[in-house]
CSV table of N, CA and C in Angstrom, one decimal:
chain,number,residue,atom,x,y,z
A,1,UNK,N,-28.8,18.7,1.5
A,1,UNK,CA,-27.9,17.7,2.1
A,1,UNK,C,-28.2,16.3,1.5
A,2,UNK,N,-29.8,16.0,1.6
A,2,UNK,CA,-30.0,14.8,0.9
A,2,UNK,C,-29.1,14.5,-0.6
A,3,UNK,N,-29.1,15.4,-1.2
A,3,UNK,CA,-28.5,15.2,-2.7
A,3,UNK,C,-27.1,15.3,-2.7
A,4,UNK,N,-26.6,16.1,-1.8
A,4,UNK,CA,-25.4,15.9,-1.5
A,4,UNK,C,-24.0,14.5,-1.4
A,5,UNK,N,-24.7,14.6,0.2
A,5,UNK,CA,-24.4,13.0,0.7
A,5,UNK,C,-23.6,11.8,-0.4
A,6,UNK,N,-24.5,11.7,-0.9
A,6,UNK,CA,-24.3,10.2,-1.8
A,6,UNK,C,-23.2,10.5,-2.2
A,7,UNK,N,-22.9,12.0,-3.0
A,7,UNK,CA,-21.8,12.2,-4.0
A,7,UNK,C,-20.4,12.3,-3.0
A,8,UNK,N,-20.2,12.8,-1.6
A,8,UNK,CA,-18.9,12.4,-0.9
A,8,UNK,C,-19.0,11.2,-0.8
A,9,UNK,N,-20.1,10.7,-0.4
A,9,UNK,CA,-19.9,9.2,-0.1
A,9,UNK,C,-19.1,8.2,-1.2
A,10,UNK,N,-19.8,9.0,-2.3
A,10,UNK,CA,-18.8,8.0,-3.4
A,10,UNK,C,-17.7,8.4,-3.9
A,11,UNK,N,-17.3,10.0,-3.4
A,11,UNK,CA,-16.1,10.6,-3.4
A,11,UNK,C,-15.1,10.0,-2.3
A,12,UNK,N,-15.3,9.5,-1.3
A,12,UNK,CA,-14.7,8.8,-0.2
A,12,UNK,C,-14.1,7.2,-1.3
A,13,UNK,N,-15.4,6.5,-1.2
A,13,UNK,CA,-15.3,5.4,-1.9
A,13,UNK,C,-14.1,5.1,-3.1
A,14,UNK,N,-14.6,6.4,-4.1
A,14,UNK,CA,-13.4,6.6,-4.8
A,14,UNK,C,-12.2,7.0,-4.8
A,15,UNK,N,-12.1,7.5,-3.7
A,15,UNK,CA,-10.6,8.3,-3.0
A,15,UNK,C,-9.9,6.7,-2.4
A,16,UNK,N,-10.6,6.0,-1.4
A,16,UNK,CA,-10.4,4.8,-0.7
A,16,UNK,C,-9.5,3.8,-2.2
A,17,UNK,N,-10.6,3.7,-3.3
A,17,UNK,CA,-10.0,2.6,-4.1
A,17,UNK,C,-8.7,3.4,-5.2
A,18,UNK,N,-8.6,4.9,-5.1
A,18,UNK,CA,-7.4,5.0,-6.2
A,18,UNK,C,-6.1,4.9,-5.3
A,19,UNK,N,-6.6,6.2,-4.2
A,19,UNK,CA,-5.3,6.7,-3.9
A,19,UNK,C,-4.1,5.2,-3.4
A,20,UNK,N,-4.4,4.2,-2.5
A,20,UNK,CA,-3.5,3.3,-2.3
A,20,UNK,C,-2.5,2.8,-3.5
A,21,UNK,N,-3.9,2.5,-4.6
A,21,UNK,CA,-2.8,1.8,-6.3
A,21,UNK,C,-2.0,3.4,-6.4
A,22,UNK,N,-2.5,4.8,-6.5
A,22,UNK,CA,-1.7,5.7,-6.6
A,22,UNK,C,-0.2,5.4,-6.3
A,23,UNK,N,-0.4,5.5,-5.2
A,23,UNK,CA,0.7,5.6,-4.3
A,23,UNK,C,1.6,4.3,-4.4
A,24,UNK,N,1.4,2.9,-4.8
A,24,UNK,CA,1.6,2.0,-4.8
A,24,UNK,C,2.7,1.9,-6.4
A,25,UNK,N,1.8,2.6,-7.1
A,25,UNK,CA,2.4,2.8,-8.6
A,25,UNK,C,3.5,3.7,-9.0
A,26,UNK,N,3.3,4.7,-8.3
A,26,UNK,CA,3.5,6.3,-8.5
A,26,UNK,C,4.4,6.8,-7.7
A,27,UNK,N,5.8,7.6,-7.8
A,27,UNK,CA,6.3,8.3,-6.8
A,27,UNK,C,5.8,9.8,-7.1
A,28,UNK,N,5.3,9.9,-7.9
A,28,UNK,CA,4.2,11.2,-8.1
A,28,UNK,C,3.4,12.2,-7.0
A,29,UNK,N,2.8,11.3,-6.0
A,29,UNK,CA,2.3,11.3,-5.2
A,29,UNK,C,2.7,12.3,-4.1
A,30,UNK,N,4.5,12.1,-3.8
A,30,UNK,CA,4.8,12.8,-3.2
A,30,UNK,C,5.0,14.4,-3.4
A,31,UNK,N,5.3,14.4,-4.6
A,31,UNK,CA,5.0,16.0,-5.2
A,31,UNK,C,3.5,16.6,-5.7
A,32,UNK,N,2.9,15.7,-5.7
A,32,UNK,CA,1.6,16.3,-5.7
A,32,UNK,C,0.8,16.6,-4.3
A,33,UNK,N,1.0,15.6,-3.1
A,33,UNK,CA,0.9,15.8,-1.7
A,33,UNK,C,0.6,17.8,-1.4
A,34,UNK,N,1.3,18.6,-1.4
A,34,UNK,CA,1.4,19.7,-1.2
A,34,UNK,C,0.1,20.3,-1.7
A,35,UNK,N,0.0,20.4,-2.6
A,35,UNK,CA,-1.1,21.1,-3.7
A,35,UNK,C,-2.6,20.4,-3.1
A,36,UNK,N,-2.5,18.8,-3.0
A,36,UNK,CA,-3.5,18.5,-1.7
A,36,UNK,C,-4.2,18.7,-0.8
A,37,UNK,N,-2.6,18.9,0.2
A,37,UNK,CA,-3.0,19.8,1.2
A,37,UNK,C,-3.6,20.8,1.1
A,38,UNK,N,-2.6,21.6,0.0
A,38,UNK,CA,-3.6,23.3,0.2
A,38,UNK,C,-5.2,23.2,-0.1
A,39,UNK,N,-5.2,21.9,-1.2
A,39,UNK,CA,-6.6,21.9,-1.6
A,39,UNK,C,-7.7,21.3,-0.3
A,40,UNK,N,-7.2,20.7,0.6
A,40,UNK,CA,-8.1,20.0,1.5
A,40,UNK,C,-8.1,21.1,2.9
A,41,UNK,N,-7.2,22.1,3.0
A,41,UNK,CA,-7.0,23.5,3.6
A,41,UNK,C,-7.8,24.2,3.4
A,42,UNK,N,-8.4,24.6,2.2
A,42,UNK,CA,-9.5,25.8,1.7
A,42,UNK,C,-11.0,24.5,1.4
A,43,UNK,N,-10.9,23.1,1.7
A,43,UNK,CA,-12.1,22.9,1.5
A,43,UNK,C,-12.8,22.9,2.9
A,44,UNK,N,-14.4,22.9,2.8
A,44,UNK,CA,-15.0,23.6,3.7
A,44,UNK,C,-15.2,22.4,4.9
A,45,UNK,N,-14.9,21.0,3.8
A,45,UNK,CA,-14.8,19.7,4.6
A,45,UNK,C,-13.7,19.7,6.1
């Protein structure tokens, strides 16, 4: 878990600073949303 950690933490961090310009830039977003889901569905998070 120790070694873990750091890497969501900076996967949070880095999710925090893309996805807004994503979505700000991009109507992409909304077709990619689904595939997302499913992926945040089967993660163990």
């Amino acid at each position: 878990m120790d070694i873990h950690f750091p890497i969501f933490r900076f996967l949070r961090a880095f999710l925090r600073i893309v996805v807004p310009s994503w979505f700000s830039f991009l109507p992409i977003p909304t077709a990619i949303r689904p595939s997302a889901v499913r992926i945040s569905s089967f993660s163990p998070l």
